[in-house]
Amino acid sequence: MALDLDASLSLLRQCKYLPESDIKALCELVKSLLLEESNIQPVQSPVTVCGDIHGQFWDLLELLKVGGEPPETGYVFMGDFVDRGYFSLETFSLLMCLKARWPDRITLLRGNHESRQITQVYGFYDECQHKYGNANVWKSCCQVFDYLNLAAIIDGRVLCVHGGLSPDVRTLDQIRIIARAQEIPHEGAFCDLMWSDPDDVDTWAVSPRGAGWLFGGKVTREFNQINGLELIARAHQLVQEGYKLMHDNGIVTVWSAPNYCYRCGNVASIFQVDDLLDASRSKSLSQNAGNGKAAANDLEAGGVGGSEQEDRFGAQHFKIFEAVPDQERTTPARLNLQTTQYFL
């Protein structure tokens, strides 16, 4: 009997997890879809780009409310769907169900937490074990992890990736030939795409995370120039204001888990890419950033402090949202959240 995706979506939106047989069928369906997709999945604008979710199910529903429901709105989710939040299972199940229902409107990228090793430490494994009484669903989800896209490219100009760049990757073609159907390695290009962070360094520096690298503005500028990119969008780091532009606006961090771990007090954002980035138009907009209309557009777009940086992106803008109030969300009876500090 075929899985009823609409019925599954209705159940999941109530923060109820699917029967074991249904979630296994969903995993197989999504895996078959991902098998047909590329390491760098091409996406056309308009599309909305999202950062880490981390099992914050009710905040994911808020994100969809703010950004617009599929299929009217297309989404790129840049990984880290699970761990730390109360509802990793329901969160990943909902995202898979949206992918299965509208495969051309939902793109799911792999993050460093879409990993067998990491999920056994930071919550997702224990959650599956608790809810199903066995690890079978966790194993099925991990098989899906192995086929998630490594990156997406919007209109050939905006690269979306969970973490960042790698000293082993100079061109997009070097990402396209990575064998992605495996557990995330401990080093090398695949690892770095999941784990690296932009920083105020010249080129490359050792990452305090113990995986990936810190990379500087020179690296970002050269990579964008070589590959004909206007922007890299990535997630992976908590940003109190929801997003952060760096390296002469060549890279942006998008963070989509408000009040992260239910204690950080941050707002979240989504990045709406409405059309091609046009360099000459961006320059013109930047020169006119001081006029009243541009300032008003900044505020409408949820720009942080009316910053001029957003003008570089023209019709593309960020939407800021806050965590769902406690009275509008449910909390599981048994709490066992990891509060390990590495993300800070």
CSV table of C-alpha atoms in Angstrom, one decimal:
chain,number,residue,atom,x,y,z
A,1,MET,CA,0.0,0.0,0.0
A,2,ALA,CA,1.4,3.4,-1.1
A,3,LEU,CA,2.2,6.0,1.6
A,4,ASP,CA,-0.5,8.7,1.9
A,5,LEU,CA,1.7,11.8,1.9
A,6,ASP,CA,-1.1,14.2,2.6
A,7,ALA,CA,-2.3,12.2,5.5
A,8,SER,CA,1.2,11.9,6.8
A,9,LEU,CA,1.7,15.7,6.5
A,10,SER,CA,-1.5,16.3,8.4
A,11,LEU,CA,-0.3,14.0,11.2
A,12,LEU,CA,3.2,15.5,11.3
A,13,ARG,CA,2.0,19.0,11.5
A,14,GLN,CA,0.4,18.1,14.8
A,15,CYS,CA,3.8,17.1,16.1
A,16,LYS,CA,2.9,13.5,16.0
A,17,TYR,CA,5.4,11.0,14.6
A,18,LEU,CA,4.6,8.4,12.0
A,19,PRO,CA,4.2,4.7,12.6
A,20,GLU,CA,7.5,2.8,12.0
A,21,SER,CA,6.3,1.2,8.8
A,22,ASP,CA,5.3,4.6,7.4
A,23,ILE,CA,8.6,6.4,8.3
A,24,LYS,CA,10.6,3.6,6.7
A,25,ALA,CA,8.5,3.9,3.5
A,26,LEU,CA,9.0,7.6,3.6
A,27,CYS,CA,12.8,7.2,4.0
A,28,GLU,CA,12.9,4.8,1.0
A,29,LEU,CA,10.8,7.2,-1.1
A,30,VAL,CA,13.0,10.2,-0.3
A,31,LYS,CA,16.2,8.2,-0.8
A,32,SER,CA,15.0,7.3,-4.3
A,33,LEU,CA,14.4,11.0,-5.1
A,34,LEU,CA,17.8,12.0,-3.8
A,35,LEU,CA,19.5,9.3,-5.9
A,36,GLU,CA,18.4,11.2,-9.0
A,37,GLU,CA,19.8,14.5,-7.7
A,38,SER,CA,23.3,16.0,-8.0
A,39,ASN,CA,25.9,16.8,-5.3
A,40,ILE,CA,25.3,20.4,-6.2
A,41,GLN,CA,21.6,20.6,-6.9
A,42,PRO,CA,20.6,23.3,-9.4
A,43,VAL,CA,17.7,25.5,-8.1
A,44,GLN,CA,15.9,28.4,-9.8
A,45,SER,CA,14.7,31.5,-8.0
A,46,PRO,CA,12.5,32.6,-6.4
A,47,VAL,CA,13.5,30.4,-3.5
A,48,THR,CA,13.9,30.8,0.3
A,49,VAL,CA,17.1,29.6,1.9
A,50,CYS,CA,17.1,28.4,5.6
A,51,GLY,CA,19.8,27.6,8.1
A,52,ASP,CA,19.9,25.2,11.0
A,53,ILE,CA,16.6,23.9,12.5
A,54,HIS,CA,18.0,21.4,15.1
A,55,GLY,CA,14.8,19.6,16.1
A,56,GLN,CA,12.9,22.8,17.0
A,57,PHE,CA,9.7,21.6,15.4
A,58,TRP,CA,7.3,24.4,16.4
A,59,ASP,CA,9.8,27.0,15.2
A,60,LEU,CA,10.0,25.2,11.8
A,61,LEU,CA,6.2,25.6,11.5
A,62,GLU,CA,6.7,29.3,12.3
A,63,LEU,CA,9.4,29.5,9.6
A,64,LEU,CA,6.9,28.0,7.1
A,65,LYS,CA,4.3,30.5,8.2
A,66,VAL,CA,6.7,33.4,7.8
A,67,GLY,CA,8.2,32.2,4.5
A,68,GLY,CA,5.1,30.8,2.9
A,69,GLU,CA,3.9,27.2,2.6
A,70,PRO,CA,5.1,24.8,-0.1
A,71,PRO,CA,4.5,24.4,-3.0
A,72,GLU,CA,3.8,28.2,-3.4
A,73,THR,CA,7.2,28.8,-1.8
A,74,GLY,CA,10.3,26.8,-2.7
A,75,TYR,CA,12.9,26.1,0.0
A,76,VAL,CA,16.6,25.2,0.3
A,77,PHE,CA,17.3,23.8,3.8
A,78,MET,CA,21.0,23.9,4.5
A,79,GLY,CA,21.2,21.0,6.9
A,80,ASP,CA,21.3,20.3,10.7
A,81,PHE,CA,17.7,19.3,10.9
A,82,VAL,CA,18.2,17.1,13.9
A,83,ASP,CA,19.9,17.0,17.4
A,84,ARG,CA,19.6,19.3,20.5
A,85,GLY,CA,15.9,20.2,20.0
A,86,TYR,CA,13.0,18.3,21.5
A,87,PHE,CA,11.5,17.0,18.2
A,88,SER,CA,14.3,16.0,15.8
A,89,LEU,CA,12.2,13.0,14.6
A,90,GLU,CA,9.1,15.0,13.8
A,91,THR,CA,11.2,17.8,12.2
A,92,PHE,CA,13.2,15.6,9.9
A,93,SER,CA,10.0,13.5,9.1
A,94,LEU,CA,8.1,16.7,8.1
A,95,LEU,CA,11.0,17.9,5.9
A,96,MET,CA,11.2,14.5,4.2
A,97,CYS,CA,7.4,14.5,3.7
A,98,LEU,CA,7.5,17.9,2.1
A,99,LYS,CA,10.3,16.7,-0.1
A,100,ALA,CA,8.4,13.6,-1.1
A,101,ARG,CA,5.2,15.6,-1.8
A,102,TRP,CA,6.8,18.5,-3.7
A,103,PRO,CA,10.3,17.2,-4.8
A,104,ASP,CA,11.0,20.1,-7.1
A,105,ARG,CA,10.1,22.7,-4.5
A,106,ILE,CA,12.2,21.4,-1.5
A,107,THR,CA,16.0,20.9,-1.5
A,108,LEU,CA,17.6,19.3,1.5
A,109,LEU,CA,21.3,19.7,2.1
A,110,ARG,CA,23.4,17.7,4.4
A,111,GLY,CA,24.8,19.3,7.6
A,112,ASN,CA,27.5,18.0,10.0
A,113,HIS,CA,24.7,16.7,12.2
A,114,GLU,CA,23.3,14.5,9.5
A,115,SER,CA,25.8,11.9,10.7
A,116,ARG,CA,25.6,8.5,12.5
A,117,GLN,CA,28.5,9.5,14.8
A,118,ILE,CA,27.1,13.0,15.7
A,119,THR,CA,23.5,11.9,16.2
A,120,GLN,CA,24.5,9.2,18.7
A,121,VAL,CA,25.9,11.9,20.9
A,122,TYR,CA,23.6,14.9,20.5
A,123,GLY,CA,20.1,13.5,20.8
A,124,PHE,CA,18.6,12.1,17.6
A,125,TYR,CA,19.6,8.5,18.2
A,126,ASP,CA,18.2,8.5,21.8
A,127,GLU,CA,15.0,10.2,20.6
A,128,CYS,CA,14.3,7.5,18.0
A,129,GLN,CA,15.2,4.8,20.5
A,130,HIS,CA,12.8,6.3,23.1
A,131,LYS,CA,9.9,6.8,20.7
A,132,TYR,CA,10.1,3.5,18.8
A,133,GLY,CA,11.8,1.3,21.3
A,134,ASN,CA,14.5,0.4,18.8
A,135,ALA,CA,17.0,2.0,16.5
A,136,ASN,CA,15.5,0.9,13.2
A,137,VAL,CA,14.0,4.3,12.3
A,138,TRP,CA,17.3,6.0,13.2
A,139,LYS,CA,19.1,3.6,10.8
A,140,SER,CA,16.6,4.4,8.0
A,141,CYS,CA,17.1,8.1,8.5
A,142,CYS,CA,20.8,7.8,8.5
A,143,GLN,CA,20.5,6.1,5.1
A,144,VAL,CA,18.7,9.2,3.9
A,145,PHE,CA,21.5,11.4,5.3
A,146,ASP,CA,24.0,9.6,3.0
A,147,TYR,CA,22.1,10.8,-0.1
A,148,LEU,CA,21.4,14.4,0.9
A,149,ASN,CA,22.8,17.0,-1.5
A,150,LEU,CA,26.1,18.5,-0.5
A,151,ALA,CA,25.2,21.9,-1.9
A,152,ALA,CA,22.7,23.8,-4.1
A,153,ILE,CA,23.3,26.5,-6.6
A,154,ILE,CA,20.6,29.1,-7.3
A,155,ASP,CA,20.5,30.5,-10.8
A,156,GLY,CA,24.1,29.6,-11.2
A,157,ARG,CA,25.1,32.5,-8.9
A,158,VAL,CA,24.4,31.7,-5.3
A,159,LEU,CA,26.0,28.6,-3.7
A,160,CYS,CA,24.3,27.1,-0.7
A,161,VAL,CA,26.3,24.8,1.6
A,162,HIS,CA,26.1,23.9,5.2
A,163,GLY,CA,29.5,24.8,6.5
A,164,GLY,CA,32.0,26.4,4.2
A,165,LEU,CA,35.0,26.1,1.9
A,166,SER,CA,37.9,23.6,1.8
A,167,PRO,CA,41.6,24.0,0.8
A,168,ASP,CA,40.9,20.8,-1.3
A,169,VAL,CA,38.1,22.5,-3.3
A,170,ARG,CA,38.9,25.2,-5.8
A,171,THR,CA,36.1,24.7,-8.3
A,172,LEU,CA,32.5,23.6,-8.2
A,173,ASP,CA,33.4,20.6,-10.3
A,174,GLN,CA,35.5,19.3,-7.5
A,175,ILE,CA,32.4,19.2,-5.3
A,176,ARG,CA,30.4,17.5,-8.1
A,177,ILE,CA,32.8,14.5,-8.2
A,178,ILE,CA,32.7,13.7,-4.4
A,179,ALA,CA,31.3,10.3,-3.5
A,180,ARG,CA,28.6,11.6,-1.2
A,181,ALA,CA,26.8,8.3,-0.3
A,182,GLN,CA,28.8,7.7,2.9
A,183,GLU,CA,29.2,8.8,6.5
A,184,ILE,CA,30.9,12.2,6.7
A,185,PRO,CA,34.7,11.6,6.7
A,186,HIS,CA,36.9,13.1,9.5
A,187,GLU,CA,38.9,15.2,7.0
A,188,GLY,CA,39.1,16.2,3.4
A,189,ALA,CA,36.8,18.1,1.1
A,190,PHE,CA,33.5,16.4,2.1
A,191,CYS,CA,34.3,17.0,5.8
A,192,ASP,CA,35.2,20.7,5.2
A,193,LEU,CA,32.0,21.5,3.3
A,194,MET,CA,30.1,20.4,6.4
A,195,TRP,CA,32.4,21.9,9.2
A,196,SER,CA,34.3,25.0,8.0
A,197,ASP,CA,33.6,28.6,9.1
A,198,PRO,CA,34.3,32.0,7.6
A,199,ASP,CA,36.5,34.1,9.9
A,200,ASP,CA,38.6,37.2,10.1
A,201,VAL,CA,41.8,35.5,9.0
A,202,ASP,CA,43.8,36.0,5.8
A,203,THR,CA,43.5,32.6,4.2
A,204,TRP,CA,43.2,29.3,6.2
A,205,ALA,CA,43.5,28.7,9.9
A,206,VAL,CA,42.9,25.6,12.2
A,207,SER,CA,39.3,25.4,13.3
A,208,PRO,CA,38.6,25.2,17.1
A,209,ARG,CA,35.8,22.7,16.2
A,210,GLY,CA,38.4,20.0,15.5
A,211,ALA,CA,37.1,19.5,12.0
A,212,GLY,CA,37.0,21.7,8.9
A,213,TRP,CA,38.9,25.0,8.7
A,214,LEU,CA,38.5,28.7,9.3
A,215,PHE,CA,38.8,30.6,6.0
A,216,GLY,CA,39.3,34.3,5.3
A,217,GLY,CA,38.0,36.9,2.9
A,218,LYS,CA,40.7,36.3,0.4
A,219,VAL,CA,39.6,32.6,0.1
A,220,THR,CA,35.9,33.6,-0.3
A,221,ARG,CA,36.7,36.3,-3.0
A,222,GLU,CA,38.9,34.0,-5.0
A,223,PHE,CA,36.4,31.1,-4.8
A,224,ASN,CA,33.5,33.3,-5.9
A,225,GLN,CA,35.5,34.8,-8.8
A,226,ILE,CA,36.8,31.5,-10.1
A,227,ASN,CA,33.3,29.9,-10.0
A,228,GLY,CA,31.3,32.9,-11.3
A,229,LEU,CA,29.4,33.3,-7.9
A,230,GLU,CA,28.0,36.4,-6.4
A,231,LEU,CA,27.4,34.9,-3.0
A,232,ILE,CA,27.9,31.9,-0.7
A,233,ALA,CA,25.0,31.2,1.7
A,234,ARG,CA,25.8,28.9,4.6
A,235,ALA,CA,24.5,28.0,8.1
A,236,HIS,CA,26.4,26.1,10.8
A,237,GLN,CA,27.0,29.0,13.2
A,238,LEU,CA,24.6,30.7,15.7
A,239,VAL,CA,24.0,34.3,14.8
A,240,GLN,CA,22.2,36.3,17.5
A,241,GLU,CA,20.7,38.7,14.8
A,242,GLY,CA,19.6,35.8,12.6
A,243,TYR,CA,22.1,36.4,9.8
A,244,LYS,CA,25.5,37.9,9.2
A,245,LEU,CA,27.2,39.1,6.1
A,246,MET,CA,31.0,38.8,5.9
A,247,HIS,CA,34.0,39.0,3.5
A,248,ASP,CA,32.8,42.1,1.6
A,249,ASN,CA,29.3,40.6,1.3
A,250,GLY,CA,30.6,37.5,-0.5
A,251,ILE,CA,29.3,35.1,2.1
A,252,VAL,CA,26.3,35.2,4.5
A,253,THR,CA,25.5,33.0,7.5
A,254,VAL,CA,21.7,32.2,7.8
A,255,TRP,CA,20.5,30.9,11.2
A,256,SER,CA,16.9,29.6,11.4
A,257,ALA,CA,16.6,28.2,15.0
A,258,PRO,CA,15.3,31.0,17.2
A,259,ASN,CA,16.1,30.9,20.9
A,260,TYR,CA,18.5,28.1,20.1
A,261,CYS,CA,18.4,25.2,22.5
A,262,TYR,CA,15.5,27.1,24.2
A,263,ARG,CA,18.0,29.3,26.0
A,264,CYS,CA,20.2,31.4,23.7
A,265,GLY,CA,17.7,34.3,23.2
A,266,ASN,CA,18.5,34.8,19.5
A,267,VAL,CA,16.2,35.6,16.6
A,268,ALA,CA,16.2,33.6,13.4
A,269,SER,CA,16.1,34.4,9.7
A,270,ILE,CA,15.4,33.1,6.3
A,271,PHE,CA,16.9,34.4,3.1
A,272,GLN,CA,14.6,35.1,0.2
A,273,VAL,CA,16.3,34.9,-3.2
A,274,ASP,CA,14.0,36.6,-5.6
A,275,ASP,CA,16.0,36.9,-8.8
A,276,LEU,CA,19.5,36.8,-10.3
A,277,LEU,CA,22.1,38.8,-8.5
A,278,ASP,CA,23.1,41.5,-11.0
A,279,ALA,CA,26.5,43.1,-10.3
A,280,SER,CA,25.8,46.4,-12.0
A,281,ARG,CA,22.4,46.7,-10.4
A,282,SER,CA,23.8,45.9,-7.0
A,283,LYS,CA,26.5,48.6,-7.5
A,284,SER,CA,23.8,51.1,-8.4
A,285,LEU,CA,21.7,50.1,-5.4
A,286,SER,CA,24.7,50.4,-3.1
A,287,GLN,CA,25.5,53.9,-4.3
A,288,ASN,CA,21.9,55.0,-3.5
A,289,ALA,CA,21.7,53.1,-0.2
A,290,GLY,CA,21.3,56.4,1.7
A,291,ASN,CA,18.0,57.5,0.2
A,292,GLY,CA,14.8,57.1,2.1
A,293,LYS,CA,13.3,54.4,-0.2
A,294,ALA,CA,16.4,52.2,0.2
A,295,ALA,CA,16.3,52.6,4.0
A,296,ALA,CA,12.6,51.8,4.0
A,297,ASN,CA,13.2,48.7,2.0
A,298,ASP,CA,15.9,47.6,4.4
A,299,LEU,CA,13.4,47.8,7.3
A,300,GLU,CA,10.7,46.0,5.4
A,301,ALA,CA,13.2,43.2,4.6
A,302,GLY,CA,14.0,42.8,8.3
A,303,GLY,CA,17.5,44.2,7.9
A,304,VAL,CA,19.5,44.3,11.0
A,305,GLY,CA,19.8,47.9,12.2
A,306,GLY,CA,18.9,49.3,8.7
A,307,SER,CA,22.3,48.2,7.5
A,308,GLU,CA,23.4,49.1,4.0
A,309,GLN,CA,24.8,45.6,3.4
A,310,GLU,CA,21.4,44.2,2.3
A,311,ASP,CA,21.2,46.7,-0.6
A,312,ARG,CA,23.9,44.7,-2.4
A,313,PHE,CA,21.3,41.9,-2.8
A,314,GLY,CA,18.6,44.0,-4.4
A,315,ALA,CA,15.2,42.2,-4.4
A,316,GLN,CA,16.6,39.5,-2.2
A,317,HIS,CA,16.1,40.0,1.5
A,318,PHE,CA,16.0,38.4,4.9
A,319,LYS,CA,13.0,37.8,7.0
A,320,ILE,CA,13.5,37.8,10.8
A,321,PHE,CA,11.4,35.7,13.1
A,322,GLU,CA,11.3,34.8,16.8
A,323,ALA,CA,10.7,31.6,18.7
A,324,VAL,CA,7.1,30.4,19.1
A,325,PRO,CA,5.9,31.3,22.7
A,326,ASP,CA,6.0,28.5,25.2
A,327,GLN,CA,2.2,28.4,25.5
A,328,GLU,CA,1.9,27.7,21.8
A,329,ARG,CA,4.3,24.7,21.8
A,330,THR,CA,4.3,21.3,23.4
A,331,THR,CA,7.2,19.9,25.4
A,332,PRO,CA,8.0,16.2,25.7
A,333,ALA,CA,7.6,14.7,29.1
A,334,ARG,CA,11.1,13.3,29.3
A,335,LEU,CA,13.8,15.9,28.7
A,336,ASN,CA,17.3,14.8,27.9
A,337,LEU,CA,18.8,17.6,25.9
A,338,GLN,CA,22.5,17.8,25.3
A,339,THR,CA,24.0,21.2,26.2
A,340,THR,CA,27.5,20.6,24.9
A,341,GLN,CA,29.1,23.9,24.2
A,342,TYR,CA,31.0,23.3,20.9
A,343,PHE,CA,28.5,25.4,18.8
A,344,LEU,CA,29.4,28.5,20.7
